[in-house]
Amino acid sequence: PRNLMPSLSELLEAIGRQPQWLGALALLGAAFLEYVFPPIPGDAICLFGAFLVGHAGWSLPLVFAAVMVGTGLGMLADFGAGVWLRRRVERGRERGEAPSPRVRAILALEDRFRNRAALTLVSNRFLPGIRAFLFVGAGFFGYPLGRTLLWGFVSALAWNGLIFLAGVQLGMNFEDLSAWVSRYTTA
């Protein structure tokens, strides 16, 4: 009887035959979710998209653009959450409510954030797990949206460029790598 589980190669071929627009949409969604829900492994999904460029001939501009659009939408969502949180704090102050100790501690970081905002935001892609909070902070502390997106995109272009370079190379050399792993496993 034939094994019911497809091999990795069969699975990759099946995924590679899917419409590229559908894959691009999935990558856009993953890049967005990575910013909104930091535990989502968006970088791994981005790497897989780049792998499909090298292995299945998917369009590099389409896949890269999908990742960057998802990234931008995620940055905007986080920034908007920060603006909303700040308005909530300000409305509480207008009603005479004192901020909680935790909120006061966050408010005390405003000058430090503003003085280092560009460096912090341009480093965001290299700070896994906390990058989303940097954009929330930018919105919360009123850092200009244009500069927030500029520094965020500079960081994302550098990081995603490295991921795509690795992923495309991995995809283009998958058969050689598979053969090497097979020989290593056998030995």
PDB file of N, CA, C and O in Angstrom, residues 119-121 123-132 134 155 159:
ATOM      1  N   LEU A 119      15.901  55.829  15.284  1.00  0.00           N
ATOM      2  CA  LEU A 119      16.777  54.668  15.468  1.00  0.00           C
ATOM      3  C   LEU A 119      15.972  53.444  15.917  1.00  0.00           C
ATOM      4  O   LEU A 119      16.199  52.327  15.430  1.00  0.00           O
ATOM      5  N   THR A 120      15.042  53.644  16.821  1.00  0.00           N
ATOM      6  CA  THR A 120      14.220  52.545  17.315  1.00  0.00           C
ATOM      7  C   THR A 120      13.385  51.945  16.189  1.00  0.00           C
ATOM      8  O   THR A 120      13.326  50.725  16.023  1.00  0.00           O
ATOM      9  N   LEU A 121      12.740  52.808  15.401  1.00  0.00           N
ATOM     10  CA  LEU A 121      11.872  52.315  14.331  1.00  0.00           C
ATOM     11  C   LEU A 121      12.659  51.691  13.185  1.00  0.00           C
ATOM     12  O   LEU A 121      12.211  50.720  12.580  1.00  0.00           O
ATOM     13  N   SER A 123      15.277  50.044  13.521  1.00  0.00           N
ATOM     14  CA  SER A 123      15.776  48.769  14.047  1.00  0.00           C
ATOM     15  C   SER A 123      14.667  47.754  14.276  1.00  0.00           C
ATOM     16  O   SER A 123      14.947  46.610  14.632  1.00  0.00           O
ATOM     17  N   ASN A 124      13.417  48.139  14.072  1.00  0.00           N
ATOM     18  CA  ASN A 124      12.289  47.314  14.508  1.00  0.00           C
ATOM     19  C   ASN A 124      12.296  45.902  13.953  1.00  0.00           C
ATOM     20  O   ASN A 124      11.956  44.963  14.646  1.00  0.00           O
ATOM     21  N   ARG A 125      12.646  45.704  12.698  1.00  0.00           N
ATOM     22  CA  ARG A 125      12.587  44.372  12.095  1.00  0.00           C
ATOM     23  C   ARG A 125      13.614  43.424  12.713  1.00  0.00           C
ATOM     24  O   ARG A 125      13.485  42.221  12.602  1.00  0.00           O
ATOM     25  N   PHE A 126      14.619  43.988  13.345  1.00  0.00           N
ATOM     26  CA  PHE A 126      15.659  43.170  13.947  1.00  0.00           C
ATOM     27  C   PHE A 126      15.384  42.927  15.433  1.00  0.00           C
ATOM     28  O   PHE A 126      16.252  42.428  16.139  1.00  0.00           O
ATOM     29  N   LEU A 127      14.188  43.285  15.882  1.00  0.00           N
ATOM     30  CA  LEU A 127      13.781  43.116  17.275  1.00  0.00           C
ATOM     31  C   LEU A 127      12.517  42.258  17.330  1.00  0.00           C
ATOM     32  O   LEU A 127      11.414  42.760  17.565  1.00  0.00           O
ATOM     33  N   PRO A 128      12.634  40.954  17.097  1.00  0.00           N
ATOM     34  CA  PRO A 128      11.438  40.109  17.034  1.00  0.00           C
ATOM     35  C   PRO A 128      10.676  40.104  18.351  1.00  0.00           C
ATOM     36  O   PRO A 128      11.257  40.207  19.428  1.00  0.00           O
ATOM     37  N   GLY A 129       9.387  40.017  18.230  1.00  0.00           N
ATOM     38  CA  GLY A 129       8.528  39.924  19.404  1.00  0.00           C
ATOM     39  C   GLY A 129       8.092  41.260  19.968  1.00  0.00           C
ATOM     40  O   GLY A 129       7.052  41.343  20.612  1.00  0.00           O
ATOM     41  N   ILE A 130       8.887  42.316  19.760  1.00  0.00           N
ATOM     42  CA  ILE A 130       8.494  43.614  20.316  1.00  0.00           C
ATOM     43  C   ILE A 130       8.239  44.650  19.236  1.00  0.00           C
ATOM     44  O   ILE A 130       7.800  45.749  19.531  1.00  0.00           O
ATOM     45  N   ARG A 131       8.499  44.289  17.967  1.00  0.00           N
ATOM     46  CA  ARG A 131       8.409  45.302  16.912  1.00  0.00           C
ATOM     47  C   ARG A 131       7.035  45.946  16.843  1.00  0.00           C
ATOM     48  O   ARG A 131       6.924  47.127  16.604  1.00  0.00           O
ATOM     49  N   ALA A 132       5.989  45.171  17.040  1.00  0.00           N
ATOM     50  CA  ALA A 132       4.640  45.741  16.974  1.00  0.00           C
ATOM     51  C   ALA A 132       4.457  46.840  18.015  1.00  0.00           C
ATOM     52  O   ALA A 132       3.821  47.857  17.746  1.00  0.00           O
ATOM     53  N   LEU A 134       6.581  48.890  19.125  1.00  0.00           N
ATOM     54  CA  LEU A 134       7.271  50.126  18.764  1.00  0.00           C
ATOM     55  C   LEU A 134       6.353  51.026  17.940  1.00  0.00           C
ATOM     56  O   LEU A 134       6.376  52.248  18.098  1.00  0.00           O
ATOM     57  N   SER A 155      13.539  49.667   7.547  1.00  0.00           N
ATOM     58  CA  SER A 155      13.876  48.465   8.295  1.00  0.00           C
ATOM     59  C   SER A 155      13.319  47.219   7.607  1.00  0.00           C
ATOM     60  O   SER A 155      14.013  46.204   7.459  1.00  0.00           O
ATOM     61  N   TRP A 159      15.410  43.960   6.187  1.00  0.00           N
ATOM     62  CA  TRP A 159      15.156  42.633   6.770  1.00  0.00           C
ATOM     63  C   TRP A 159      14.561  41.676   5.733  1.00  0.00           C
ATOM     64  O   TRP A 159      15.045  40.556   5.564  1.00  0.00           O
TER      65      TRP A 159
END
